[in-house]
Amino acid sequence: MLAPIEDDSPSKVQTSRLALVAEADPEEVEESDVDQATAADDLEAEYAPEVDDTEAARRLGRKRQRRSKAVASPELVSDEVTEEPTWGKKSGDAIEQPISVKVQRFTKPRRLDEDDPEADDILNTEIPFANRGGVNAVDVLAQMCEELISTSLQKLQDTFDNTQDAATKKELRVKLRALEAFQGELRTRFLEHTIALDALYALKKRVRQAQKNKLQLRERIIQIRAERQQVALRMDAVRMKHEEDGKEALHNIKLSAAMHDVDLAIGQGTAAPELSAKEQKTADLANLELLIDRITEHACGSYPGGGNLRYIKSFNAFLERAAATL
């Protein structure tokens, strides 16, 4: 917390500067005091009147006094009791008071008409997965720092209003400006961290959604691939059946054409006039090849019973066996 200035004398103005003191180790307190004393020396060198070496050494030794933790006596150790905060407990009619924390989140853009020229602007589109609620660690830390800095600024302002010394007012004014600048920079940094956390949350949600869509698309691809295999099998079966039907249809067409030719030839032969002897002989010679095939079939047929030549050979063999027996 910031300690107020109690003494307005010129010799103690710089040594009683405001400092942000938290519960820290003795080494941290010592370093803070040394830095403050060094800054005070610089300011004194600018505004303070000239003094001799003895007075300067006396003031310097007084400014750089080291502070250490107070050691409790053995008699007081057993009597110390740590007070626990009671704001978080519920007792009787006591109601737990909530703590207000400022939260900065993205809001949904207003709906624009299709004819609005700003409807196509990318800045007016809705940010996906930017609906995170609640308070994160950055919001809590920002609220704590904001309250601490506001308290420090208020104390500095009160000290500035109650101080009459010009040098002290100038120093306090510099501190106020520095602390306000630090407050603004801290707000900006915390806001950047909050935006980064929201972006990280949105990106995680988008990655999960993309992975879910990827799995769905993969399952759909596997399903479509299985359906394609089934369709390919049915296409093969239909193609084979079509080929068989085509062959059967071609055979029927050829058979029908042959029967038509036979009927046509029979009709022409029936309607043809009687041939003369010379024409009959010419026709028989023209059909000589067909007659030779028919006679060959009858003489030595290839069917199991055989032809006339086979019958004659069998009969001659029987006669030879009978003559040998007689």
PDB file of C-alpha atoms in Angstrom, residues 99-235:
ATOM      1  CA  ILE A  99     -17.270  -9.335  -6.098  1.00  0.00           C
ATOM      2  CA  SER A 100     -17.758  -7.290  -9.242  1.00  0.00           C
ATOM      3  CA  VAL A 101     -15.199  -7.897 -11.980  1.00  0.00           C
ATOM      4  CA  LYS A 102     -15.109  -6.025 -15.265  1.00  0.00           C
ATOM      5  CA  VAL A 103     -15.251  -8.389 -18.219  1.00  0.00           C
ATOM      6  CA  GLN A 104     -14.606  -7.364 -21.809  1.00  0.00           C
ATOM      7  CA  ARG A 105     -15.938  -9.752 -24.447  1.00  0.00           C
ATOM      8  CA  PHE A 106     -16.887  -9.592 -28.096  1.00  0.00           C
ATOM      9  CA  THR A 107     -20.538  -8.779 -28.750  1.00  0.00           C
ATOM     10  CA  LYS A 108     -22.735  -9.912 -31.606  1.00  0.00           C
ATOM     11  CA  PRO A 109     -22.918  -7.367 -34.423  1.00  0.00           C
ATOM     12  CA  ARG A 110     -26.214  -5.761 -35.257  1.00  0.00           C
ATOM     13  CA  ARG A 111     -28.222  -7.269 -38.061  1.00  0.00           C
ATOM     14  CA  LEU A 112     -27.973  -5.351 -41.310  1.00  0.00           C
ATOM     15  CA  ASP A 113     -30.308  -5.380 -44.282  1.00  0.00           C
ATOM     16  CA  GLU A 114     -29.164  -6.864 -47.555  1.00  0.00           C
ATOM     17  CA  ASP A 115     -29.365  -3.437 -49.190  1.00  0.00           C
ATOM     18  CA  ASP A 116     -27.132  -1.867 -46.556  1.00  0.00           C
ATOM     19  CA  PRO A 117     -23.690  -1.044 -48.053  1.00  0.00           C
ATOM     20  CA  GLU A 118     -22.028  -2.134 -44.801  1.00  0.00           C
ATOM     21  CA  ALA A 119     -23.572  -5.616 -44.949  1.00  0.00           C
ATOM     22  CA  ASP A 120     -20.626  -7.013 -46.932  1.00  0.00           C
ATOM     23  CA  ASP A 121     -18.015  -5.539 -44.613  1.00  0.00           C
ATOM     24  CA  ILE A 122     -15.998  -8.259 -42.889  1.00  0.00           C
ATOM     25  CA  LEU A 123     -15.922  -6.232 -39.673  1.00  0.00           C
ATOM     26  CA  ASN A 124     -19.708  -6.536 -39.399  1.00  0.00           C
ATOM     27  CA  THR A 125     -19.743 -10.322 -39.651  1.00  0.00           C
ATOM     28  CA  GLU A 126     -20.238 -12.497 -36.605  1.00  0.00           C
ATOM     29  CA  ILE A 127     -17.120 -14.005 -35.036  1.00  0.00           C
ATOM     30  CA  PRO A 128     -17.519 -17.788 -34.758  1.00  0.00           C
ATOM     31  CA  PHE A 129     -17.379 -19.323 -31.264  1.00  0.00           C
ATOM     32  CA  ALA A 130     -16.992 -15.902 -29.608  1.00  0.00           C
ATOM     33  CA  ASN A 131     -19.641 -16.665 -27.001  1.00  0.00           C
ATOM     34  CA  ARG A 132     -17.423 -17.515 -24.068  1.00  0.00           C
ATOM     35  CA  GLY A 133     -18.847 -16.433 -20.720  1.00  0.00           C
ATOM     36  CA  GLY A 134     -17.541 -16.188 -17.203  1.00  0.00           C
ATOM     37  CA  VAL A 135     -14.392 -14.672 -15.758  1.00  0.00           C
ATOM     38  CA  ASN A 136     -10.874 -15.786 -16.553  1.00  0.00           C
ATOM     39  CA  ALA A 137      -7.643 -15.315 -14.628  1.00  0.00           C
ATOM     40  CA  VAL A 138      -6.661 -12.237 -16.640  1.00  0.00           C
ATOM     41  CA  ASP A 139      -9.919 -10.484 -15.728  1.00  0.00           C
ATOM     42  CA  VAL A 140      -9.381 -11.155 -12.033  1.00  0.00           C
ATOM     43  CA  LEU A 141      -5.766  -9.985 -12.164  1.00  0.00           C
ATOM     44  CA  ALA A 142      -6.755  -6.877 -14.131  1.00  0.00           C
ATOM     45  CA  GLN A 143      -9.442  -6.034 -11.578  1.00  0.00           C
ATOM     46  CA  MET A 144      -6.986  -6.442  -8.696  1.00  0.00           C
ATOM     47  CA  CYS A 145      -4.371  -4.262 -10.380  1.00  0.00           C
ATOM     48  CA  GLU A 146      -7.010  -1.681 -11.267  1.00  0.00           C
ATOM     49  CA  GLU A 147      -8.172  -1.436  -7.670  1.00  0.00           C
ATOM     50  CA  LEU A 148      -4.621  -1.221  -6.327  1.00  0.00           C
ATOM     51  CA  ILE A 149      -3.606   1.461  -8.808  1.00  0.00           C
ATOM     52  CA  SER A 150      -6.819   3.414  -8.224  1.00  0.00           C
ATOM     53  CA  THR A 151      -6.200   3.347  -4.481  1.00  0.00           C
ATOM     54  CA  SER A 152      -2.619   4.489  -4.985  1.00  0.00           C
ATOM     55  CA  LEU A 153      -3.737   7.286  -7.295  1.00  0.00           C
ATOM     56  CA  GLN A 154      -6.310   8.446  -4.770  1.00  0.00           C
ATOM     57  CA  LYS A 155      -3.739   8.513  -1.998  1.00  0.00           C
ATOM     58  CA  LEU A 156      -1.279  10.396  -4.188  1.00  0.00           C
ATOM     59  CA  GLN A 157      -3.972  12.893  -5.127  1.00  0.00           C
ATOM     60  CA  ASP A 158      -4.906  13.426  -1.496  1.00  0.00           C
ATOM     61  CA  THR A 159      -1.254  13.911  -0.596  1.00  0.00           C
ATOM     62  CA  PHE A 160      -0.860  16.324  -3.517  1.00  0.00           C
ATOM     63  CA  ASP A 161      -3.854  18.357  -2.362  1.00  0.00           C
ATOM     64  CA  ASN A 162      -2.565  18.531   1.217  1.00  0.00           C
ATOM     65  CA  THR A 163       1.029  19.434   0.288  1.00  0.00           C
ATOM     66  CA  GLN A 164       2.155  23.066   0.080  1.00  0.00           C
ATOM     67  CA  ASP A 165       5.789  22.562  -0.983  1.00  0.00           C
ATOM     68  CA  ALA A 166       6.362  23.218  -4.719  1.00  0.00           C
ATOM     69  CA  ALA A 167       9.124  20.621  -5.128  1.00  0.00           C
ATOM     70  CA  THR A 168       7.019  17.966  -3.439  1.00  0.00           C
ATOM     71  CA  LYS A 169       4.024  18.852  -5.595  1.00  0.00           C
ATOM     72  CA  LYS A 170       6.139  18.605  -8.705  1.00  0.00           C
ATOM     73  CA  GLU A 171       7.431  15.207  -7.643  1.00  0.00           C
ATOM     74  CA  LEU A 172       3.908  14.006  -6.796  1.00  0.00           C
ATOM     75  CA  ARG A 173       2.646  15.305 -10.134  1.00  0.00           C
ATOM     76  CA  VAL A 174       5.324  13.272 -11.918  1.00  0.00           C
ATOM     77  CA  LYS A 175       4.353  10.222  -9.894  1.00  0.00           C
ATOM     78  CA  LEU A 176       0.681  10.707 -10.717  1.00  0.00           C
ATOM     79  CA  ARG A 177       1.386  10.998 -14.434  1.00  0.00           C
ATOM     80  CA  ALA A 178       3.693   7.988 -14.376  1.00  0.00           C
ATOM     81  CA  LEU A 179       1.151   5.916 -12.456  1.00  0.00           C
ATOM     82  CA  GLU A 180      -1.660   6.958 -14.798  1.00  0.00           C
ATOM     83  CA  ALA A 181       0.472   6.060 -17.814  1.00  0.00           C
ATOM     84  CA  PHE A 182       1.302   2.740 -16.188  1.00  0.00           C
ATOM     85  CA  GLN A 183      -2.400   2.164 -15.516  1.00  0.00           C
ATOM     86  CA  GLY A 184      -3.288   2.814 -19.156  1.00  0.00           C
ATOM     87  CA  GLU A 185      -0.505   0.584 -20.437  1.00  0.00           C
ATOM     88  CA  LEU A 186      -1.518  -2.154 -17.998  1.00  0.00           C
ATOM     89  CA  ARG A 187      -5.123  -1.963 -19.178  1.00  0.00           C
ATOM     90  CA  THR A 188      -3.993  -2.276 -22.772  1.00  0.00           C
ATOM     91  CA  ARG A 189      -1.761  -5.252 -22.021  1.00  0.00           C
ATOM     92  CA  PHE A 190      -4.456  -7.030 -20.008  1.00  0.00           C
ATOM     93  CA  LEU A 191      -6.951  -6.377 -22.791  1.00  0.00           C
ATOM     94  CA  GLU A 192      -4.511  -7.888 -25.286  1.00  0.00           C
ATOM     95  CA  HIS A 193      -4.124 -10.947 -23.071  1.00  0.00           C
ATOM     96  CA  THR A 194      -7.902 -11.243 -22.734  1.00  0.00           C
ATOM     97  CA  ILE A 195      -8.314 -11.022 -26.506  1.00  0.00           C
ATOM     98  CA  ALA A 196      -5.581 -13.638 -26.921  1.00  0.00           C
ATOM     99  CA  LEU A 197      -7.339 -15.967 -24.467  1.00  0.00           C
ATOM    100  CA  ASP A 198     -10.658 -15.494 -26.246  1.00  0.00           C
ATOM    101  CA  ALA A 199      -8.963 -16.140 -29.584  1.00  0.00           C
ATOM    102  CA  LEU A 200      -7.344 -19.275 -28.151  1.00  0.00           C
ATOM    103  CA  TYR A 201     -10.713 -20.478 -26.873  1.00  0.00           C
ATOM    104  CA  ALA A 202     -12.351 -19.768 -30.239  1.00  0.00           C
ATOM    105  CA  LEU A 203      -9.531 -21.516 -32.106  1.00  0.00           C
ATOM    106  CA  LYS A 204      -9.821 -24.580 -29.867  1.00  0.00           C
ATOM    107  CA  LYS A 205     -13.556 -24.722 -30.500  1.00  0.00           C
ATOM    108  CA  ARG A 206     -13.006 -24.313 -34.224  1.00  0.00           C
ATOM    109  CA  VAL A 207     -10.358 -27.051 -34.228  1.00  0.00           C
ATOM    110  CA  ARG A 208     -12.737 -29.392 -32.397  1.00  0.00           C
ATOM    111  CA  GLN A 209     -15.521 -28.539 -34.819  1.00  0.00           C
ATOM    112  CA  ALA A 210     -13.172 -29.083 -37.764  1.00  0.00           C
ATOM    113  CA  GLN A 211     -12.092 -32.448 -36.359  1.00  0.00           C
ATOM    114  CA  LYS A 212     -15.730 -33.413 -35.851  1.00  0.00           C
ATOM    115  CA  ASN A 213     -16.528 -32.414 -39.434  1.00  0.00           C
ATOM    116  CA  LYS A 214     -13.464 -34.319 -40.593  1.00  0.00           C
ATOM    117  CA  LEU A 215     -14.657 -37.489 -38.856  1.00  0.00           C
ATOM    118  CA  GLN A 216     -18.131 -37.061 -40.305  1.00  0.00           C
ATOM    119  CA  LEU A 217     -16.719 -36.549 -43.794  1.00  0.00           C
ATOM    120  CA  ARG A 218     -14.467 -39.586 -43.372  1.00  0.00           C
ATOM    121  CA  GLU A 219     -17.430 -41.731 -42.346  1.00  0.00           C
ATOM    122  CA  ARG A 220     -19.402 -40.365 -45.276  1.00  0.00           C
ATOM    123  CA  ILE A 221     -16.535 -41.171 -47.653  1.00  0.00           C
ATOM    124  CA  ILE A 222     -16.330 -44.734 -46.314  1.00  0.00           C
ATOM    125  CA  GLN A 223     -20.094 -45.097 -46.712  1.00  0.00           C
ATOM    126  CA  ILE A 224     -20.014 -43.745 -50.268  1.00  0.00           C
ATOM    127  CA  ARG A 225     -17.098 -46.052 -51.105  1.00  0.00           C
ATOM    128  CA  ALA A 226     -19.075 -49.070 -49.868  1.00  0.00           C
ATOM    129  CA  GLU A 227     -22.084 -47.942 -51.892  1.00  0.00           C
ATOM    130  CA  ARG A 228     -19.877 -47.571 -54.967  1.00  0.00           C
ATOM    131  CA  GLN A 229     -18.604 -51.113 -54.509  1.00  0.00           C
ATOM    132  CA  GLN A 230     -22.179 -52.400 -54.286  1.00  0.00           C
ATOM    133  CA  VAL A 231     -23.119 -50.437 -57.395  1.00  0.00           C
ATOM    134  CA  ALA A 232     -20.043 -51.795 -59.221  1.00  0.00           C
ATOM    135  CA  LEU A 233     -21.042 -55.369 -58.334  1.00  0.00           C
ATOM    136  CA  ARG A 234     -24.575 -54.795 -59.582  1.00  0.00           C
ATOM    137  CA  MET A 235     -23.206 -53.196 -62.756  1.00  0.00           C
TER     138      MET A 235
END
